[in-house]
mmCIF file of C-alpha atoms in Angstrom:
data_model
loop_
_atom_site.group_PDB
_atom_site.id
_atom_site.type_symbol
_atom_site.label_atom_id
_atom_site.label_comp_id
_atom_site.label_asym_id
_atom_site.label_seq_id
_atom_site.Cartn_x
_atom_site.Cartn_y
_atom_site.Cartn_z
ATOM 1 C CA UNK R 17 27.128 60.824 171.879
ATOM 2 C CA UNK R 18 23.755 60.594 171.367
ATOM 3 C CA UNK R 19 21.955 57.549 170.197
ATOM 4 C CA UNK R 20 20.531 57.966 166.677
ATOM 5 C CA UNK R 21 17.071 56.105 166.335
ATOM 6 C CA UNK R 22 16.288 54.357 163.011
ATOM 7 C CA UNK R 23 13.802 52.079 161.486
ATOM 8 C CA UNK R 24 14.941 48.551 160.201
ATOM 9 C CA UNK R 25 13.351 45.803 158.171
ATOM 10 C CA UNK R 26 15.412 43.480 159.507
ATOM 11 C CA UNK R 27 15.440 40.759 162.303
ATOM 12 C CA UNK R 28 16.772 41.914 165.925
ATOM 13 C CA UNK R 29 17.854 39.974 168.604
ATOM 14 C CA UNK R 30 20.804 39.947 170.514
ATOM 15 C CA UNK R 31 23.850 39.334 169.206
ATOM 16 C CA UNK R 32 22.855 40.001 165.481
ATOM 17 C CA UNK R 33 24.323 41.866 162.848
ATOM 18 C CA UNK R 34 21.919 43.792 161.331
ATOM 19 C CA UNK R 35 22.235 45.471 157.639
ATOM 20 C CA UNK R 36 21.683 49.099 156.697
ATOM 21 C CA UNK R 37 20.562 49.520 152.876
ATOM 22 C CA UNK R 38 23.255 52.188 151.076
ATOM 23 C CA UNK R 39 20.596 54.998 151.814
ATOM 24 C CA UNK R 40 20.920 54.105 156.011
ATOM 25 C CA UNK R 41 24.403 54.047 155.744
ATOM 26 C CA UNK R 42 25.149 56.867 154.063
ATOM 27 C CA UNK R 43 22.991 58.690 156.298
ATOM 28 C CA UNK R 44 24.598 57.481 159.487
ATOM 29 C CA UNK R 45 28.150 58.048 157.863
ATOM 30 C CA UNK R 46 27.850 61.796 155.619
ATOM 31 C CA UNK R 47 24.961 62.804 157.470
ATOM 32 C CA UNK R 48 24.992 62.202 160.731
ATOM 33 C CA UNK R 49 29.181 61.564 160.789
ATOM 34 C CA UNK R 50 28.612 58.924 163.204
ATOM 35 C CA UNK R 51 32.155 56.966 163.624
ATOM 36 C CA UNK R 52 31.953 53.055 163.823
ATOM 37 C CA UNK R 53 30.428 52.313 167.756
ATOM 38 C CA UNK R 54 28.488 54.905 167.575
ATOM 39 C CA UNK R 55 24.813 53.781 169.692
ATOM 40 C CA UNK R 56 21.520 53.095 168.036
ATOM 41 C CA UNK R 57 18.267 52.270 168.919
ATOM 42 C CA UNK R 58 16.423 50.083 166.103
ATOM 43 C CA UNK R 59 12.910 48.952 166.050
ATOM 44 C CA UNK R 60 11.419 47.029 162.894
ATOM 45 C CA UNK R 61 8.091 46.717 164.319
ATOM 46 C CA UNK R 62 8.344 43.342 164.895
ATOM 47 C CA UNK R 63 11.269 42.641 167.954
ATOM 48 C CA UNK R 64 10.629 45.973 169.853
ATOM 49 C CA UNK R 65 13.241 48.149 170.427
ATOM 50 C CA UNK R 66 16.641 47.455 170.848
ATOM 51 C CA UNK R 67 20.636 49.247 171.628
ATOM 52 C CA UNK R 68 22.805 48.565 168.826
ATOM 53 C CA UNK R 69 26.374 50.425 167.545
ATOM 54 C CA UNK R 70 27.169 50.817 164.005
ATOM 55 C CA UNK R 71 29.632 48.324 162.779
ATOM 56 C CA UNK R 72 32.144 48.564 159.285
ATOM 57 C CA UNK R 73 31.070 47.140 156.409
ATOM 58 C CA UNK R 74 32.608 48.105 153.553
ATOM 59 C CA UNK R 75 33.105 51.652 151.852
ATOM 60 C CA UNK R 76 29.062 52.396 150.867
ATOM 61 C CA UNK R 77 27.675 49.649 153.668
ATOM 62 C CA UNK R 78 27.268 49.221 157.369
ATOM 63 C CA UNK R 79 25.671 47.376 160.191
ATOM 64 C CA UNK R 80 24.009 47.282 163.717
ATOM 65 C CA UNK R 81 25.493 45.361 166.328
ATOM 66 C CA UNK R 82 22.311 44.171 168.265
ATOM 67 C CA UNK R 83 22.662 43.979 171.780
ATOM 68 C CA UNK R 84 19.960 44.577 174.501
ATOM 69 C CA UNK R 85 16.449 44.503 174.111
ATOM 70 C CA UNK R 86 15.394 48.084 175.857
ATOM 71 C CA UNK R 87 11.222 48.028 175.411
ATOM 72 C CA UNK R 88 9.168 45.127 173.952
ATOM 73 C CA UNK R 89 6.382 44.897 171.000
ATOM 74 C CA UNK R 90 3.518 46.739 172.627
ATOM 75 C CA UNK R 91 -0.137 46.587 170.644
ATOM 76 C CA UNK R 92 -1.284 49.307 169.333
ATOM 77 C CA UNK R 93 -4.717 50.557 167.938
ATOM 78 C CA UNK R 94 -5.973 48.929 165.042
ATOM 79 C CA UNK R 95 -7.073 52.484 163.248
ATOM 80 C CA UNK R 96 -6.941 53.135 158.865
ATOM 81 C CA UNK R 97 -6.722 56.833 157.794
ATOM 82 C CA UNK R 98 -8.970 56.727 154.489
ATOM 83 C CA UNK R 99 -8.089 60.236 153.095
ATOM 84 C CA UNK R 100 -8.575 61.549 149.455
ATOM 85 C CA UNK R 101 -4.904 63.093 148.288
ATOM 86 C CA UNK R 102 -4.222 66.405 148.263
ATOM 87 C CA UNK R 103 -1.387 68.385 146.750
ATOM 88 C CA UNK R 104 2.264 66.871 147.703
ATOM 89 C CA UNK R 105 3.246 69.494 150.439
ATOM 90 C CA UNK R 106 -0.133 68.475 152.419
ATOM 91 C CA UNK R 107 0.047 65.129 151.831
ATOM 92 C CA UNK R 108 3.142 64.480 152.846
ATOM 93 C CA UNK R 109 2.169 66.720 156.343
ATOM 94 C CA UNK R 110 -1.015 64.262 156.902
ATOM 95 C CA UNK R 111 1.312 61.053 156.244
ATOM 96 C CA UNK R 112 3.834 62.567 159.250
ATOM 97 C CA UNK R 113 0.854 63.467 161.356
ATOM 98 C CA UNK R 114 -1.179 60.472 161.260
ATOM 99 C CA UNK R 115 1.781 58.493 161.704
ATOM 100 C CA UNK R 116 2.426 60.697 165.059
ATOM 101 C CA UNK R 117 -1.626 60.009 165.802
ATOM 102 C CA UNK R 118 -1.007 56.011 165.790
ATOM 103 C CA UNK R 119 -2.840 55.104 162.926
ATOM 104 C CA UNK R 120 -1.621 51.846 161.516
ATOM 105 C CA UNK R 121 -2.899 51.852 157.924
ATOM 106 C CA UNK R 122 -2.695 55.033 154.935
ATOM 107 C CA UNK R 123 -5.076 54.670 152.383
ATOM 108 C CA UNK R 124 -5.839 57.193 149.925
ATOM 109 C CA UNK R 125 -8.886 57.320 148.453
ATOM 110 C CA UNK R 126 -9.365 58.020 144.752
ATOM 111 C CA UNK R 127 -13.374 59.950 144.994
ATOM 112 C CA UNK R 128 -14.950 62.105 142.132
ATOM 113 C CA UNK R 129 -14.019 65.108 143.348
ATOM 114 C CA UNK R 130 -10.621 64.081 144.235
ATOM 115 C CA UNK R 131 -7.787 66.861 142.568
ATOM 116 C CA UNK R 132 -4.714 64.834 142.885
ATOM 117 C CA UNK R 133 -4.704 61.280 141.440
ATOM 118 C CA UNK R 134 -1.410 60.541 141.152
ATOM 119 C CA UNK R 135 -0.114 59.796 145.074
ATOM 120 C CA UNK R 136 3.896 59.082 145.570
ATOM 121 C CA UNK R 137 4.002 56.068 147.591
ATOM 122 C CA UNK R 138 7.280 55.689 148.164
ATOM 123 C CA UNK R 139 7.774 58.876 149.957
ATOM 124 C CA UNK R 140 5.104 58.475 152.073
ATOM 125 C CA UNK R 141 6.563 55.803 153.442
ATOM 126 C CA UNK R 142 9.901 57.870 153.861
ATOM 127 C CA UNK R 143 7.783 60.214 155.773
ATOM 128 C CA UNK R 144 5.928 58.136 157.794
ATOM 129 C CA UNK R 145 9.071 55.975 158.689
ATOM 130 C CA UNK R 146 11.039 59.214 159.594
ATOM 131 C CA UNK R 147 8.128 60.088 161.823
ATOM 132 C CA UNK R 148 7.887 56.946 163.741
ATOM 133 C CA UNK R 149 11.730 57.156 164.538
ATOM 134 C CA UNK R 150 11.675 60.895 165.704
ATOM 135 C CA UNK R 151 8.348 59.587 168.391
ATOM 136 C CA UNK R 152 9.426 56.908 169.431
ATOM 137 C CA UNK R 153 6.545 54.790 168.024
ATOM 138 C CA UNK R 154 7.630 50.727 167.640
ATOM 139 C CA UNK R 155 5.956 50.348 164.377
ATOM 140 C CA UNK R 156 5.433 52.336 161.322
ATOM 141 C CA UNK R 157 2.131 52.611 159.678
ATOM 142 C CA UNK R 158 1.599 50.470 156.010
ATOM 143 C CA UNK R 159 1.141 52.987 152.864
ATOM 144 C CA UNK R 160 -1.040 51.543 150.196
ATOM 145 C CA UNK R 161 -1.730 51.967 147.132
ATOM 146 C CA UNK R 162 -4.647 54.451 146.217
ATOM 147 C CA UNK R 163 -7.857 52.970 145.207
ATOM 148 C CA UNK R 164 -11.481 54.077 144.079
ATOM 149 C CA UNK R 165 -13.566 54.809 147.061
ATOM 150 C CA UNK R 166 -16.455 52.467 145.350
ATOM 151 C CA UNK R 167 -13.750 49.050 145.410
ATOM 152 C CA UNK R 168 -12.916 50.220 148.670
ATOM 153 C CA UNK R 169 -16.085 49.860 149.815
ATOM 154 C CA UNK R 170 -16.972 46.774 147.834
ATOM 155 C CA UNK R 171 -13.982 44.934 149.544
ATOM 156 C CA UNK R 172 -14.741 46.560 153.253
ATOM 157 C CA UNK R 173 -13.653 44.193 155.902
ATOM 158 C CA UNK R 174 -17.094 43.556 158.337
ATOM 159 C CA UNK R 175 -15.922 43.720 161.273
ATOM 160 C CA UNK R 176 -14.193 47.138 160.964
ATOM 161 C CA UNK R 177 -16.536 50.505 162.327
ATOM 162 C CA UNK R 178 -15.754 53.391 159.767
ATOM 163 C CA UNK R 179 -15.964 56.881 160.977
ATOM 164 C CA UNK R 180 -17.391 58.867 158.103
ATOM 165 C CA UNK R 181 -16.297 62.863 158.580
ATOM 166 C CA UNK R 182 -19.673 64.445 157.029
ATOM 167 C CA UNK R 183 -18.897 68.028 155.726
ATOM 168 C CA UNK R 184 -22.765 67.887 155.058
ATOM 169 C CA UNK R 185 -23.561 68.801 158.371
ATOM 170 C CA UNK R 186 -26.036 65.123 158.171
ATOM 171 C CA UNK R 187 -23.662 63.667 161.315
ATOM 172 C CA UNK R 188 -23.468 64.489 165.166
ATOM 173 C CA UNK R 189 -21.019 65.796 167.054
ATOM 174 C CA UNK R 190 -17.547 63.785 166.897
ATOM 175 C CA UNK R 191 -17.234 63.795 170.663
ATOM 176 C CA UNK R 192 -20.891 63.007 171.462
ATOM 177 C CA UNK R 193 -20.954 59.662 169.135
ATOM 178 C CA UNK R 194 -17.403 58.773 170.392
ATOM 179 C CA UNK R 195 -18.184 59.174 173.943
ATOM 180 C CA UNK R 196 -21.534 57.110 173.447
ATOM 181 C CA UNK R 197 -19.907 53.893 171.865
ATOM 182 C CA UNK R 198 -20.474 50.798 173.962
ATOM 183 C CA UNK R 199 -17.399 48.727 175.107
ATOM 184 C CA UNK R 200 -17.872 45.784 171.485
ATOM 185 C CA UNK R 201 -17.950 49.423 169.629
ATOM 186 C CA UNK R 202 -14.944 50.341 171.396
ATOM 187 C CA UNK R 203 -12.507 46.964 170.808
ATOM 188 C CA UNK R 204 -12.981 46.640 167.139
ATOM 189 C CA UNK R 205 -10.944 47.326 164.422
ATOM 190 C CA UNK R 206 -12.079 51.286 162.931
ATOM 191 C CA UNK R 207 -11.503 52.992 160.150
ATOM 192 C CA UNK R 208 -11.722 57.095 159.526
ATOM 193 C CA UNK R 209 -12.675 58.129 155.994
ATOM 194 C CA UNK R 210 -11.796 62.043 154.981
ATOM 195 C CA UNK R 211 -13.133 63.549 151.832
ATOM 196 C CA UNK R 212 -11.754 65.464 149.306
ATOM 197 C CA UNK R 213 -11.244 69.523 148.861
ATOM 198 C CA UNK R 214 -14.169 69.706 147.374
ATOM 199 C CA UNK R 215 -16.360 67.309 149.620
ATOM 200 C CA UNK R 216 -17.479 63.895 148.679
ATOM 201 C CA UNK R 217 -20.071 63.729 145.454
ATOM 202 C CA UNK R 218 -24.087 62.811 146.744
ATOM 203 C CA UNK R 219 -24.160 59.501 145.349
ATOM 204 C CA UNK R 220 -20.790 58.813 147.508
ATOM 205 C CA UNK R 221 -22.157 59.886 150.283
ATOM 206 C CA UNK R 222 -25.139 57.623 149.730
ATOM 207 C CA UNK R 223 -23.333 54.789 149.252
ATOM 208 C CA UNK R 224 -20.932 55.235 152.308
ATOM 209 C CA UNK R 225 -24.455 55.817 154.716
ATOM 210 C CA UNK R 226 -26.093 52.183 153.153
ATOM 211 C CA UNK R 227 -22.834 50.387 154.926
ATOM 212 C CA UNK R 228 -23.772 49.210 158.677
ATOM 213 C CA UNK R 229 -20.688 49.901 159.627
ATOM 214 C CA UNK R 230 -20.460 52.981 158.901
ATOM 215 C CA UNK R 231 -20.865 56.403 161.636
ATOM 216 C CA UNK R 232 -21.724 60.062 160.395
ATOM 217 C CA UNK R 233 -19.799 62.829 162.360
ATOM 218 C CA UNK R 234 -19.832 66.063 162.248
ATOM 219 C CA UNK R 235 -16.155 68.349 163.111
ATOM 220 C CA UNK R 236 -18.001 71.311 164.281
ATOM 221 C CA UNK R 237 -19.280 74.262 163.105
ATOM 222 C CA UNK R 238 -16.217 75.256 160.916
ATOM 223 C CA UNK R 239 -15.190 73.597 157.900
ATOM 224 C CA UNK R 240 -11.940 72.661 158.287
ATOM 225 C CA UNK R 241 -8.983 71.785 155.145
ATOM 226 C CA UNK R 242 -9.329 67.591 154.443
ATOM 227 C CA UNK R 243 -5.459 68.077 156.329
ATOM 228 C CA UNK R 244 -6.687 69.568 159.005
ATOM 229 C CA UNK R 245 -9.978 67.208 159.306
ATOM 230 C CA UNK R 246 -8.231 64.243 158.854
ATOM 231 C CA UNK R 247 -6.089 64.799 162.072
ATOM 232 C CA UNK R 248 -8.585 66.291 163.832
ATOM 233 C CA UNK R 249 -10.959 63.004 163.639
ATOM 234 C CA UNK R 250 -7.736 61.549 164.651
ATOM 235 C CA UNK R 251 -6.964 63.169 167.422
ATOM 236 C CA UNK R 252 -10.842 63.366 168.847
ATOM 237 C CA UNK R 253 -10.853 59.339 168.540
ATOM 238 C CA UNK R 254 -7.208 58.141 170.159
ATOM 239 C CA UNK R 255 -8.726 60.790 172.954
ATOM 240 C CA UNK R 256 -11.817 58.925 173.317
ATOM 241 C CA UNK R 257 -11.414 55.481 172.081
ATOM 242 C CA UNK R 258 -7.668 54.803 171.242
ATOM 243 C CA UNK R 259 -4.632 54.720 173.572
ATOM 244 C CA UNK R 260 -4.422 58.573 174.230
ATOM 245 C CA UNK R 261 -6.372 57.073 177.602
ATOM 246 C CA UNK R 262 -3.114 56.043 178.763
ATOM 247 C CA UNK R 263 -0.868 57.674 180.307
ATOM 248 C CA UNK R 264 2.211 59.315 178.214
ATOM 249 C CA UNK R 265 6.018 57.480 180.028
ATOM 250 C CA UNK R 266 8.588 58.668 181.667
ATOM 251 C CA UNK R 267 11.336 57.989 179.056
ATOM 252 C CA UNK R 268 14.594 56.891 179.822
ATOM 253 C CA UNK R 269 17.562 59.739 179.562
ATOM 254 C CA UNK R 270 19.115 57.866 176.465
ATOM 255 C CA UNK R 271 15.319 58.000 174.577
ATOM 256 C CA UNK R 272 15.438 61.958 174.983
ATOM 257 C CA UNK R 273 18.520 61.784 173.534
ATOM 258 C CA UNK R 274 18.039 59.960 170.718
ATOM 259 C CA UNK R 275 16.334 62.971 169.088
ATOM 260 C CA UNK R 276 17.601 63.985 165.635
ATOM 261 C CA UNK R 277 17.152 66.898 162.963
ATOM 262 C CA UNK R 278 16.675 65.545 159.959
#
């Protein structure tokens, strides 16, 4: 039987019982029909990753019997997504995505143009915990709350570079600037900042080019969906800057089959 591989909150070490929430263990029991010793692999972001098998608990609850510890906590890169929402089926796709790119922070952005206000963070946690299980990551990216581009920028940390995609045509090339960045440029914290549909307003634009830390880019000569941007700047930087530089592991047999449909 394959090993399903879920995200917990709690502790892991060996020997530990670990608790499911009713949701986990509903899924592990209806959904999944996995029988009491069933394996796991857990990770909580914390403890690494670890083999477990699901234990009885009750009628509605269940546990993880920790045992072996099978990769440590690695680091990863220390990258926001700053993204203006779009409607729910995109912005649950960019949540999944970025989570898939790495990216340790969500932040949507609230800007004038922005068409979608209201952003459902709950389920973008759902979706970005469900994508870090299915790849394998060891940590799942922090959802916040969305806030005003202006307090954003007000409360900007620094020490952290923010890559400003400029629809504008008023940045170089992605590549060219990320190629170019000395090695301080390279180990500090960064940021990416997407803009809505309809493009961020002038005096937004101003105010993000007046901040030292921030770098104009261009994405080439097609204009590209604030989706499709947003992953695309993510993609061109773990290439050049971020940990796409190493190379991808051989995984274990019992890591390719720990795959699940959800």
């Amino acid at each position: 039987m394959s090993a399903a591989r879920l995200f917990l909150a709690a502790d892991l070490a060996a020997g530990l019982e670990a608790p499911f929430d009713e949701a986990q263990a509903h899924y592990l029991r209806h959904v999944l029909r996995r029988p009491d010793g069933a394996p796991l692999l857990l990770f909580n972001g914390r403890d690494g990753e670890w083999r477990a098998t699901l234990g009885h608990r009750g009628k509605k609850a269940a546990v993880a019997l920790v045992g072996e510890r099978t990769r440590a906590q690695e680091s990863e890169p220390d990258l926001w997504l700053c993204f203006a929402p779009v409607k729910r089926a995109r912005i649950d796709y960019i949540a999944e995505k970025a989570t898939e790119l790495g990216v340790s922070v969500l932040q949507p952005v609230l800007t004038q143009h922005t068409a979608v206000e209201r952003v459902n963070v709950a389920r973008l946690t759902a979706n970005a915990v469900e994508a870090a299980e299915q790849t394998e990551r060891l940590s799942v990216p922090e959802v916040r709350e969305p806030i005003e581009l202006g307090r954003l920028l007000e409360a900007w940390p620094a020490e952290r570079r923010l890559l400003m995609c400029d629809e504008t045509g008023g940045g170089p090339p992605i590549g060219d600037v990320l190629a170019g960045l000395d090695e301080a440029a390279r180990a500090a914290p960064w940021a990416i900042v997407i803009g809505p549909e309809g493009g961020f307003a002038e005096a937004e634009l101003a105010a993000l080019r007046r901040r030292e830390s921030v770098v104009s880019v261009g994405l080439g000569p097609r204009i590209l969906r604030a989706d499709t941007a947003a992953l695309a700047a993510l993609a061109c930087w773990q290439a050049l800057v971020g940990d796409w530089r190493r190379p991808t592991p051989r995984l274990a047999a019992d890591y390719r089959a720990s795959k699940v449909t959800f």
